[in-house]
Every structure is written in C-alpha cells, then in structure tokens.
mmCIF file of C-alpha atoms and ligand atoms in Angstrom:
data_model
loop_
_atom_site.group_PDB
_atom_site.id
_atom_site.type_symbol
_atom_site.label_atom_id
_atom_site.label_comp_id
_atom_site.label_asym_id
_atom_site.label_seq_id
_atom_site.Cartn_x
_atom_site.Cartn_y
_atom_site.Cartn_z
ATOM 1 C CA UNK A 252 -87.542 -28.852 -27.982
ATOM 2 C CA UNK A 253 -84.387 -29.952 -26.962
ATOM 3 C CA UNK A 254 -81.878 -32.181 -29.573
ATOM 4 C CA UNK A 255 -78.600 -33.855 -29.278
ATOM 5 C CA UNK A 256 -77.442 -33.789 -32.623
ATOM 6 C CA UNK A 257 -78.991 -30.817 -34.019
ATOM 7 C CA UNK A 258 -79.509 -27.601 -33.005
ATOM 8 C CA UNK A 259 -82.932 -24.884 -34.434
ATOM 9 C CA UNK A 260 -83.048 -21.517 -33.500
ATOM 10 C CA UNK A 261 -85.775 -19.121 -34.594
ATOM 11 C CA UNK A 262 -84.989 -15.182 -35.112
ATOM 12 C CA UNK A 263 -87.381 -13.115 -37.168
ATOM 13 C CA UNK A 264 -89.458 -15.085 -39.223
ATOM 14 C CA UNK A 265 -85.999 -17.518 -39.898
ATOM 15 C CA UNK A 266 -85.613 -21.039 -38.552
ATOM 16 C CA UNK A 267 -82.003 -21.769 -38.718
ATOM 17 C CA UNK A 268 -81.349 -25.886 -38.373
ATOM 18 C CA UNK A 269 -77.929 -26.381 -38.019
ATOM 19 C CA UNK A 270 -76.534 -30.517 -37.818
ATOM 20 C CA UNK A 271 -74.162 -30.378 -34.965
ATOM 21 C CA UNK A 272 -71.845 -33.491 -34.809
ATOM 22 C CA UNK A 273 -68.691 -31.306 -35.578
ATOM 23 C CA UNK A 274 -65.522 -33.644 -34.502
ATOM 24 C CA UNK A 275 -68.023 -36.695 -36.786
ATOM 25 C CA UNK A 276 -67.962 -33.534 -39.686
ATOM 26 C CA UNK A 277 -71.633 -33.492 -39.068
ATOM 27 C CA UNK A 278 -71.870 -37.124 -40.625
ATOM 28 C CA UNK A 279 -75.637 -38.475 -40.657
ATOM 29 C CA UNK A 280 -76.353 -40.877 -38.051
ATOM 30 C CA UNK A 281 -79.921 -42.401 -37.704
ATOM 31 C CA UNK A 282 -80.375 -39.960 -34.625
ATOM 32 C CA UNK A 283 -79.664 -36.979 -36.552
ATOM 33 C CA UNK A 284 -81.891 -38.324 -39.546
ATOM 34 C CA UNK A 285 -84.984 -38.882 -36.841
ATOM 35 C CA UNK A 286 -84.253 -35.226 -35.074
ATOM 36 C CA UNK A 287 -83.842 -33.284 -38.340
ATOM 37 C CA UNK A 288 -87.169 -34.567 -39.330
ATOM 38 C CA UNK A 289 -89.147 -33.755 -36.014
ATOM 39 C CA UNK A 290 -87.217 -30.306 -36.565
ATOM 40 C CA UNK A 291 -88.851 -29.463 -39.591
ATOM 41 C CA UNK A 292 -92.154 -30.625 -38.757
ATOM 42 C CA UNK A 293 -92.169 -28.255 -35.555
ATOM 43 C CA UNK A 294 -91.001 -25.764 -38.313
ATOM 44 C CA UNK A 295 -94.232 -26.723 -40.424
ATOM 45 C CA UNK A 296 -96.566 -25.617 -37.540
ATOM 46 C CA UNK A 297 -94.599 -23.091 -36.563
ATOM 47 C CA UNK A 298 -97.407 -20.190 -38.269
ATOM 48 C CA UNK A 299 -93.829 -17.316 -37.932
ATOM 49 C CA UNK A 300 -91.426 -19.490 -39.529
ATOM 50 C CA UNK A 301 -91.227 -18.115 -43.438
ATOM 51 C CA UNK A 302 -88.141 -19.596 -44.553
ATOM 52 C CA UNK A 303 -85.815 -22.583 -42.960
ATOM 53 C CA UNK A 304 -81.850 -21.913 -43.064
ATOM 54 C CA UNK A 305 -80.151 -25.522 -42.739
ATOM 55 C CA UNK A 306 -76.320 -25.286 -42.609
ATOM 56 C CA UNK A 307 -73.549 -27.790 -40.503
ATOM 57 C CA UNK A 308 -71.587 -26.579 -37.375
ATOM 58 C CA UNK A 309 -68.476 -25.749 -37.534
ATOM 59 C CA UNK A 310 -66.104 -24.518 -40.447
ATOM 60 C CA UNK A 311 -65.440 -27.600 -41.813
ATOM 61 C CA UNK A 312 -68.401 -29.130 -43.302
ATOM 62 C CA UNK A 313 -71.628 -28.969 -43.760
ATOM 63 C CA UNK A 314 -72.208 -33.088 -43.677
ATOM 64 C CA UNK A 315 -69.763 -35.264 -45.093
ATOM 65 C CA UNK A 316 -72.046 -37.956 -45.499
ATOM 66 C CA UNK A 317 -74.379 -41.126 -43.951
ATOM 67 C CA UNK A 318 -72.471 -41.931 -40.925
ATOM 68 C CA UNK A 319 -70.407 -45.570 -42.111
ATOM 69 C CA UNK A 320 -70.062 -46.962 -39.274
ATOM 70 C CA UNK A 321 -73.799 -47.318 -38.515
ATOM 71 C CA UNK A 322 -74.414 -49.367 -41.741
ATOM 72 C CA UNK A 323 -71.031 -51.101 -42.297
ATOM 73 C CA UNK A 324 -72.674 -54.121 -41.247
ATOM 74 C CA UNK A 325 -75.669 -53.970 -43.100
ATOM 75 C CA UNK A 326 -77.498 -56.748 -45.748
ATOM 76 C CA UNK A 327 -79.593 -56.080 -48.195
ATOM 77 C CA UNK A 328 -83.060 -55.611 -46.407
ATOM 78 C CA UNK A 329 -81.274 -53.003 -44.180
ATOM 79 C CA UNK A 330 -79.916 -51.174 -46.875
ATOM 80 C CA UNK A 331 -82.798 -50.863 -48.657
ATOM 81 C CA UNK A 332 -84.812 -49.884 -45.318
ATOM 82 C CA UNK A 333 -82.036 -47.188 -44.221
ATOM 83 C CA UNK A 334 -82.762 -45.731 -47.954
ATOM 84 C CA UNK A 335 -86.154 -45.625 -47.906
ATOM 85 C CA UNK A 336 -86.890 -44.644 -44.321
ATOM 86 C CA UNK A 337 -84.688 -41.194 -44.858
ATOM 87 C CA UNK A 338 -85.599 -40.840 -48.288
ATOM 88 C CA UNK A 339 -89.793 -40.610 -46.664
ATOM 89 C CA UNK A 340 -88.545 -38.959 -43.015
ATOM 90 C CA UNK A 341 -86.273 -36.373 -44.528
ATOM 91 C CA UNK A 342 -84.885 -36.153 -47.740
ATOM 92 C CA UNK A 343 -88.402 -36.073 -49.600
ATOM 93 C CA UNK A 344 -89.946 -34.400 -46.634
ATOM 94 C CA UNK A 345 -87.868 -31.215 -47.745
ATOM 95 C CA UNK A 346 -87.553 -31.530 -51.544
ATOM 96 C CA UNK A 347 -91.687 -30.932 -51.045
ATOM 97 C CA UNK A 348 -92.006 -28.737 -47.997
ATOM 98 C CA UNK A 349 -94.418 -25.902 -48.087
ATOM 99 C CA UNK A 350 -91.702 -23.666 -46.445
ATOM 100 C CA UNK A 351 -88.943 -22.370 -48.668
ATOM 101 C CA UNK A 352 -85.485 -24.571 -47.288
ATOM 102 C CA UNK A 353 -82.434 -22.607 -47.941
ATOM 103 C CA UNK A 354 -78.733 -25.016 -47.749
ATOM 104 C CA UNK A 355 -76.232 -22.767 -46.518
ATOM 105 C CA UNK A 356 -73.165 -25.146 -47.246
ATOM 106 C CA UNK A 357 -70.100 -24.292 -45.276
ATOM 107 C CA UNK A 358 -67.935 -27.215 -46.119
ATOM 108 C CA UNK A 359 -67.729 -30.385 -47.050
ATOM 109 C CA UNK A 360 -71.348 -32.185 -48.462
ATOM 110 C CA UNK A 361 -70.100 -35.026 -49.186
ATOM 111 C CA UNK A 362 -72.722 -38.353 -49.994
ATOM 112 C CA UNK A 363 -75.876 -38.170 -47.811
ATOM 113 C CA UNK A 364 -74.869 -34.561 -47.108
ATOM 114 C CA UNK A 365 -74.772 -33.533 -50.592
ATOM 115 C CA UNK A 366 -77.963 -35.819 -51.283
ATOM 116 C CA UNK A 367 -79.468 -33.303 -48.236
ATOM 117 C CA UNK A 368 -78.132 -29.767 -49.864
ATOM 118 C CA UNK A 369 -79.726 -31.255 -52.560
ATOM 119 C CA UNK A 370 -83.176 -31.555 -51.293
ATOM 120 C CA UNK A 371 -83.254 -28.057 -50.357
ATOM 121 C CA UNK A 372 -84.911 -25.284 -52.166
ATOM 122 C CA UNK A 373 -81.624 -24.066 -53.573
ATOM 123 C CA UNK A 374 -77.849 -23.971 -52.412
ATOM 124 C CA UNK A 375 -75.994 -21.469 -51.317
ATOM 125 C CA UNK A 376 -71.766 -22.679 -50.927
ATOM 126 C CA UNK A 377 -68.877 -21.034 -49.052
ATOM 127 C CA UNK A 378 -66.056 -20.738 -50.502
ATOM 128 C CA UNK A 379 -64.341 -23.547 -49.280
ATOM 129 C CA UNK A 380 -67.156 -26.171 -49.971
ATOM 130 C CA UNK A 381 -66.716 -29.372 -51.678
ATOM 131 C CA UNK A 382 -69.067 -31.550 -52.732
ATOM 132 C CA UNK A 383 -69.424 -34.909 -53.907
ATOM 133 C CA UNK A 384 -71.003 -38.417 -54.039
ATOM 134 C CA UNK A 385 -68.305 -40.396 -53.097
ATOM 135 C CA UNK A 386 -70.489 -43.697 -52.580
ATOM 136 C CA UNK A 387 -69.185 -46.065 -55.213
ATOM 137 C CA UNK A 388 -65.705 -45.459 -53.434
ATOM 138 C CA UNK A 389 -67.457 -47.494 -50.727
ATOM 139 C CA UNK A 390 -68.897 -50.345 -53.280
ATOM 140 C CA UNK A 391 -72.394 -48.215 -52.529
ATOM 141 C CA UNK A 392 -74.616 -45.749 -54.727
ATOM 142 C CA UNK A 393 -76.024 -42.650 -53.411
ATOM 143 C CA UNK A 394 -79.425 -43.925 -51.561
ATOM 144 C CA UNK A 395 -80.919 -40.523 -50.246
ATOM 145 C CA UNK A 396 -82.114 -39.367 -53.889
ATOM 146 C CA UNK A 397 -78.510 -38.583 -55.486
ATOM 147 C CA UNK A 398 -78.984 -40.193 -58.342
ATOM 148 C CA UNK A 399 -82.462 -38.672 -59.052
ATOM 149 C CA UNK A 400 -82.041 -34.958 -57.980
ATOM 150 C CA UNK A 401 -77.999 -34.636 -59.064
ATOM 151 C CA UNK A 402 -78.885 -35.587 -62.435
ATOM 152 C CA UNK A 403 -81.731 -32.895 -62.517
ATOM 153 C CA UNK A 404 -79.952 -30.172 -61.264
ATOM 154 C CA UNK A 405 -76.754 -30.838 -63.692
ATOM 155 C CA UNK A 406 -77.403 -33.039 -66.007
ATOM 156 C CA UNK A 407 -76.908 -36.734 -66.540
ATOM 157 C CA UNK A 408 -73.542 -36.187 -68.145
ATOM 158 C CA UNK A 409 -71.963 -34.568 -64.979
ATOM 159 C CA UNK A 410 -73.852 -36.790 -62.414
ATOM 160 C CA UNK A 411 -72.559 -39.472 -63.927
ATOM 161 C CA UNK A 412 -69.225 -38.517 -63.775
ATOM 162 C CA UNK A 413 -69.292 -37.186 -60.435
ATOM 163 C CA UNK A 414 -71.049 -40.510 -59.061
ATOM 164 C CA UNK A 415 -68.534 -42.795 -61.355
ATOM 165 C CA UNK A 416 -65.510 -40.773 -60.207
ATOM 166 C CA UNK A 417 -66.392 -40.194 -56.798
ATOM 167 C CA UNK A 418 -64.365 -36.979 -57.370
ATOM 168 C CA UNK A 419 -65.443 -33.920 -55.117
ATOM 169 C CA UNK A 420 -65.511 -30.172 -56.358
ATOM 170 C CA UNK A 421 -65.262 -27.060 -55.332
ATOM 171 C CA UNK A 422 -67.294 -23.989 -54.792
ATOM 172 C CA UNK A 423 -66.555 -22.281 -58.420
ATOM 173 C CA UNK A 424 -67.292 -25.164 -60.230
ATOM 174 C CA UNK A 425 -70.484 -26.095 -58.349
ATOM 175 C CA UNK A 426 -71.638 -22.553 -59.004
ATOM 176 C CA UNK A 427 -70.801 -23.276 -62.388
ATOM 177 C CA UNK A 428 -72.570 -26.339 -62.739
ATOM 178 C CA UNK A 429 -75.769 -24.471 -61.366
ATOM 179 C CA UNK A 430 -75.688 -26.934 -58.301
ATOM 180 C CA UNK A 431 -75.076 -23.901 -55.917
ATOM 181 C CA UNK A 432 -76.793 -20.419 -56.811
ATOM 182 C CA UNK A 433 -74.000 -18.053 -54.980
ATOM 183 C CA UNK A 434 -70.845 -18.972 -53.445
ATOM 184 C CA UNK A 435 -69.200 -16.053 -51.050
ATOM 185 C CA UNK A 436 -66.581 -16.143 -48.400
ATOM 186 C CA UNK A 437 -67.449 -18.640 -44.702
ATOM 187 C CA UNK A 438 -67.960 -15.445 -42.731
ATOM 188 C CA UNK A 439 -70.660 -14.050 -45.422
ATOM 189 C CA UNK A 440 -72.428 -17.452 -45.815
ATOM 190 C CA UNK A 441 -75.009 -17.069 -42.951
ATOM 191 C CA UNK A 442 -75.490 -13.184 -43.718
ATOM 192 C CA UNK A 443 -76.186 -14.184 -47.775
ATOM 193 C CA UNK A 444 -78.836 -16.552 -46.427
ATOM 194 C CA UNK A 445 -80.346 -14.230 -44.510
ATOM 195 C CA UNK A 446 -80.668 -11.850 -47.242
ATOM 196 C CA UNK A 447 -82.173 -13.909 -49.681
ATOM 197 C CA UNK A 448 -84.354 -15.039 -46.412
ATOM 198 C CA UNK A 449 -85.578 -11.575 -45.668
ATOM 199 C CA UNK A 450 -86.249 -11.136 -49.649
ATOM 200 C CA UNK A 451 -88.846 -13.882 -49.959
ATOM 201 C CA UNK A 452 -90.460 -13.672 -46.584
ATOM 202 C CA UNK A 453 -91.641 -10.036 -47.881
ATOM 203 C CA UNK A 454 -93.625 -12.122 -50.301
ATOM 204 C CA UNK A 455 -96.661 -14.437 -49.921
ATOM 205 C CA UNK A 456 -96.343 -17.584 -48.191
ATOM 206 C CA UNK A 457 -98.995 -18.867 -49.584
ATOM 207 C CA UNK A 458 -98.357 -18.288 -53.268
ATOM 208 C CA UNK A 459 -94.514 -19.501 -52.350
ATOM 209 C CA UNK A 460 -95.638 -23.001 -51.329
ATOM 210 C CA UNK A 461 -97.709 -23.185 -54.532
ATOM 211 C CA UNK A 462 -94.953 -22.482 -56.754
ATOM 212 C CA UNK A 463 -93.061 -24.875 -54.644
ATOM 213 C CA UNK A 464 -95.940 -27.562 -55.949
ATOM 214 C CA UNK A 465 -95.881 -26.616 -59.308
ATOM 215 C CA UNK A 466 -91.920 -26.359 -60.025
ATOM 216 C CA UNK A 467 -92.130 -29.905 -58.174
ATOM 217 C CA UNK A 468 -94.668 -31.665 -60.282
ATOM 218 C CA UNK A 469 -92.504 -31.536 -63.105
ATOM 219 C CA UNK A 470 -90.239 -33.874 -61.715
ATOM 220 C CA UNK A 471 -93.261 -36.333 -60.589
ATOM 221 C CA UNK A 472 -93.898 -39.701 -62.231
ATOM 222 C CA UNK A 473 -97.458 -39.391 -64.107
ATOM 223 C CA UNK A 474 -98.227 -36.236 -63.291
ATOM 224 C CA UNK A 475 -98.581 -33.026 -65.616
ATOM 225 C CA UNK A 476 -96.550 -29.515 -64.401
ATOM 226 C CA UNK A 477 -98.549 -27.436 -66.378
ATOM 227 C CA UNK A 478 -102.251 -28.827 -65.262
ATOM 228 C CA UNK A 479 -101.123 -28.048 -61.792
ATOM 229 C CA UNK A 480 -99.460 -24.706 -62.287
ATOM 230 C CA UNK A 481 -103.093 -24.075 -64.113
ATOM 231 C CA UNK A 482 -104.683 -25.253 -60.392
ATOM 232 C CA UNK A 483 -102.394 -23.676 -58.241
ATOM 233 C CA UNK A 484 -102.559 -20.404 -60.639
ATOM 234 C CA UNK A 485 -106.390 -20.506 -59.995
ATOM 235 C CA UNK A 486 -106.149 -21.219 -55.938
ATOM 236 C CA UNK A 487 -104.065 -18.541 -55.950
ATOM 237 C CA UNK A 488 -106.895 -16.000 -56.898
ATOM 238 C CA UNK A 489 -109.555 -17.534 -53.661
ATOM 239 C CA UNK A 490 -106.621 -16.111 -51.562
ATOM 240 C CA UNK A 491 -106.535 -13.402 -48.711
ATOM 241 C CA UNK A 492 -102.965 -12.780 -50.226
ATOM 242 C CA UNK A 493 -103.861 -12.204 -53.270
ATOM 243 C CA UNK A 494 -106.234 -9.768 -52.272
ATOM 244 C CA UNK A 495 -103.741 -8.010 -50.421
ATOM 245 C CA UNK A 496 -100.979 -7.911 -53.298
ATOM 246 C CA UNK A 497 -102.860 -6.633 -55.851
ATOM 247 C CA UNK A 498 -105.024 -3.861 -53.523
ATOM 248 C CA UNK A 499 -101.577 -2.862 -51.993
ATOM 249 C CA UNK A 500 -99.898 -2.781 -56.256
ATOM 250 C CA UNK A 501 -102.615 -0.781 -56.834
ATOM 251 C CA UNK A 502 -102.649 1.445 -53.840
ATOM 252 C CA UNK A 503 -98.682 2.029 -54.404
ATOM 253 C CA UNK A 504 -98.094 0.816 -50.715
ATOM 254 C CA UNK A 505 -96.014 -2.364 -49.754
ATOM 255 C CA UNK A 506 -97.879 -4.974 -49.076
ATOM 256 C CA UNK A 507 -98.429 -7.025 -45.553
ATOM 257 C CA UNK A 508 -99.457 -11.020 -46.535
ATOM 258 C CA UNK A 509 -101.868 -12.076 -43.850
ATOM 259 C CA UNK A 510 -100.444 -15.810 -45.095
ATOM 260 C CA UNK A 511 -104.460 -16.492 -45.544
HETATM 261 N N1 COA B 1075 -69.333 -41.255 -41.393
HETATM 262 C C1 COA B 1075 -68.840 -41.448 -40.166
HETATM 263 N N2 COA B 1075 -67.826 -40.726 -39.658
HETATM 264 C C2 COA B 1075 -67.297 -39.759 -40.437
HETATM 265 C C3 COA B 1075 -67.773 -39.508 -41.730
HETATM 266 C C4 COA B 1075 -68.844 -40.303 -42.210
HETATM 267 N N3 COA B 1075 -69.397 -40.114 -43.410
HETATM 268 N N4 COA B 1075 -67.037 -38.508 -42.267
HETATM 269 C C5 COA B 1075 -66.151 -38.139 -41.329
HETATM 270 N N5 COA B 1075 -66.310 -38.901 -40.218
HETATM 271 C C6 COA B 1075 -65.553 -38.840 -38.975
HETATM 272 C C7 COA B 1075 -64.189 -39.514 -39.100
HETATM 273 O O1 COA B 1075 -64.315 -40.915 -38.925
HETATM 274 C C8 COA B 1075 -63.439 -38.842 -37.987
HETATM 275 O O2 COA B 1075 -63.848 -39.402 -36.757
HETATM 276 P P1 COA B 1075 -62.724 -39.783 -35.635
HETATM 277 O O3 COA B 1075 -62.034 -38.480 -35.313
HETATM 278 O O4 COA B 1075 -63.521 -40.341 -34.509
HETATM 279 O O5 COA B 1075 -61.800 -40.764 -36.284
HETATM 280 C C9 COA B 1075 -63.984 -37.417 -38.004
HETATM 281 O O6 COA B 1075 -65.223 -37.494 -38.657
HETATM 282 C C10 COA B 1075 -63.087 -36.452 -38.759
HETATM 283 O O7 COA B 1075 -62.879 -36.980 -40.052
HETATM 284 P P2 COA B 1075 -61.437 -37.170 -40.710
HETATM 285 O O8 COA B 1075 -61.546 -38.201 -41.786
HETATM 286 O O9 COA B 1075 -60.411 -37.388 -39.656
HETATM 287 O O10 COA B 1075 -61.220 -35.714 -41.361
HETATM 288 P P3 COA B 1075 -60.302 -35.347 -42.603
HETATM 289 O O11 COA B 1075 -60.252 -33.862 -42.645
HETATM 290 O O12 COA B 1075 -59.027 -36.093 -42.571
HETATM 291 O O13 COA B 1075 -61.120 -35.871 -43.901
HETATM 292 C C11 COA B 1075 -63.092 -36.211 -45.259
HETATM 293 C C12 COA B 1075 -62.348 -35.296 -44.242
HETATM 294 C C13 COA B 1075 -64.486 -35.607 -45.464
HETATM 295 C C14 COA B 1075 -62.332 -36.234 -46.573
HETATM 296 C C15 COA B 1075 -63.192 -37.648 -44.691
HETATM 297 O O14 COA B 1075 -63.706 -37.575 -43.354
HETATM 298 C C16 COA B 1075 -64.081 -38.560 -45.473
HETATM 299 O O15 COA B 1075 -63.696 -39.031 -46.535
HETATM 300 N N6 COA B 1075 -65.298 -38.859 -44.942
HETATM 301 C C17 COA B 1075 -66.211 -39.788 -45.555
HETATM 302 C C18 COA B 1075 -66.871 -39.162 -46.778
HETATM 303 C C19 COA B 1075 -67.820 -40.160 -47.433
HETATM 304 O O16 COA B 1075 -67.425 -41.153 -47.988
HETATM 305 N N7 COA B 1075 -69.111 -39.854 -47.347
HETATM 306 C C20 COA B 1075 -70.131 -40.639 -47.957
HETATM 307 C C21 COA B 1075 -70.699 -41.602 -46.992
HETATM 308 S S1 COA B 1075 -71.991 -42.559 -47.738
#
C-alpha cells in the first residue's frame, strides 16, 4: 500500500513503520493519524509480521507532537472529537495489539508523540531523545492517553511534574524513570530493535498476544488481571504452540511455533 506520510517496510518477520514528515519533525497530522492506523491493521493480517518497529524519519525526532496548526482553531466538540477519534484509531489500537509494538525513539517525542511511544509495547530511546508533554504550555492537556499511561509507567508524582512543567528530558533520565527500557547511541537504535525483535519472534506468537491481554487487564476499569491471566494461562494449554514448546523442551531441540 502506498502512504504519504508514513512509510512500512517488512524484512524478516519485522514490520518497520516509520512517520515520515521530517522538515514538520514528524508532527501528527490527521493524515498521518488515519495512515498509521490502516498501517497497523495491514500489519494485523499480515500472518509473517511477529513484531512491529515504529520509529520517526530522520535524526531529529521521532514526533514532536499533534500537528498545532490543524487544531488551533478548534472548540470544544472538536477537541473532544480529535481526542477520542485517535485515542480509538490509534493510540488504543496499539496499547492492545496482539502484535508486540516496539518505539524506537530517535529524537524528540514530544506531546502526541510521546503519548504514541507510550502506547507501544515498550521504548527503546537514542541517545539524543527528549521527551515531554509540553501541552499545558499551549493552555491544552495531553488528549492521546498521556495522562493515563505516563502516570502508569512513572508514577503520578513524575507525570505530574512533567505535565505541570511542560519540561522535556533526556535519554538517561527517561531510562531512569523506567519510561524507556535501553537507551544507546542514533546509529545503534534500529540494530537494538532488531535484536530484541529477533529475540521474541523465536517465541510463540500466540502465547505473546496473551500475555499482552493479561499485563493489559490490569490497567482496565472493572476488570480482574488475575481472572484473566487464569483464562489466558488455560487457552494457552488448547494450543498447537504449546504443544510444540514443551515436545521440543523435552526433546532438547529449539522449537519452531506453528503460531496455531
Ligand atoms: N505541530 C506542527 N508543526 C510542528 C510541530 C508540531 N507539533 N513541531 C514542529 N513543527 C514544525 C515547525 O512548525 C517547523 O515547521 P516550519 O519549518 O514550516 O516552520 C518544523 O516543524 C521544524 O520545527 P522548528 O520549531 O523550526 O524546530 P526547532 O529545532 O527549532 O524546535 C521543537 C524543535 C520540537 C522544540 C519545536 O518544534 C517545538 O516546540 N514543537 C512543538 C512541540 C509541542 O508543543 N508539541 C506538543 C503538541 S500538542
């Protein structure tokens, strides 16, 4: 499929999605919002896709937020509307997809882009990444699930202040915050991705997108995270993986997950 602001390449078993708007810093217009989205549903039927790498073009940033000048004339009704269309198209679409998402952030994710690193799976920064939710700055609050998933990742303390002072930080103190997993130099970003990439696609798909359920129900409204670890635990067993892992543990050989 061809996009204009995005770009998705697939290279064994790895869909790289990569927002491509580099002299806008990769900022999030309701285009890219739209083809991001059809991006990673064609990555949802793609059967060979095992994990999705989504990084920004360019060395400068990743996405340095909702593009302003699309909603500097907004009301209320279009606010909330611009909120909760990406928060259903993308933002939540990732946070729950079945296939591991990997943020490879190579610069600044700033707002909406850090609200989008923070959907992902988990985070891994370049060096010279900074990151912040610089929304108030703009009389605004983050509206693509910053002030939900920021405050679960680090703690309401540090949300707070990073929402109240609009302040960005850097790659060591992201890592230390736990917001980012790894941070390594630009040039190794991609190739760290990849790694971790080729490390879980060894593994089953199938028992992946489970955990994915179960680590996500504890952060669901009404719903108990350890009655549906206890289902997906058990759903796991009616598995052709399954079968396979254990036969292959117990035949000393690695094992090959038919995904079934
Ligand atoms: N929305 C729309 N356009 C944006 C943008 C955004 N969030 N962030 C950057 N851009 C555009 C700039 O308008 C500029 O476009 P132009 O060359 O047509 O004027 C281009 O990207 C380059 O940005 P510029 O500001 O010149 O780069 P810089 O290196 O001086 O500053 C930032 C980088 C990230 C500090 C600065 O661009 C910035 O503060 N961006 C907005 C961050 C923000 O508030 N995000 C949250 C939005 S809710």
């Amino acid at each position: 499929m061809k996009y204009n602001t995005i770009l998705s390449d697939f290279s064994n078993g790895i869909t790289t999605i990569t927002i491509n708007r580099p002299t806008k810093l990769n900022a999030l217009n309701s285009a890219t919002i739209f083809e991001l989205h059809s991006a990673f549903k064609a990555a949802d039927l793609d059967f060979e896709t095992k994990v999705i790498v989504l990084t920004g073009s360019g060395e400068k940033a990743f996405v340095a937020g909702a593009d302003i000048s699309e909603f500097a004339h907004f009301e209320e009704e279009e606010g909330r509307s611009l909120a909760k269309q990406g928060q259903e198209l993308l933002f939540d679409m990732i946070e729950n997809f079945s296939t591991p998402v990997i943020a490879a952030v190579n610069g600044y994710a700033l707002g909406g882009g850090l609200e989008l690193a923070l959907s992902a799976h988990f985070r891994v920064a370049s060096s010279n990444a900074l990151m912040g939710l610089p929304e108030v700055s703009l009389g605004l609050i983050p509206g693509y699930g910053g002030t939900q998933r920021l405050a679960q990742l680090v703690g309401k303390g540090r949300a707070l202040e990073l929402i109240m002072t609009a302040n960005m930080i850097d790659a060591p103190k992201a890592l230390a915050y736990g917001l980012v997993n790894y941070v390594v130099p630009q040039e190794e970003l991609l190739p760290k991705c990849y790694t971790l990439a080729d490390q879980i696609k060894s593994n089953s798909s199938l028992a992946i997108a489970a955990a994915i359920r179960a680590v996500n129900a504890n952060y669901m409204d009404g719903v108990n995270g350890y009655d549906v670890e206890i289902s997906e635990f058990g759903k796991c067993f009616d598995t052709e993986d399954f079968i396979e892992g254990t036969t292959a543990f117990l035949e000393k050989r690695k094992s090959n997950f038919p995904g079934k």
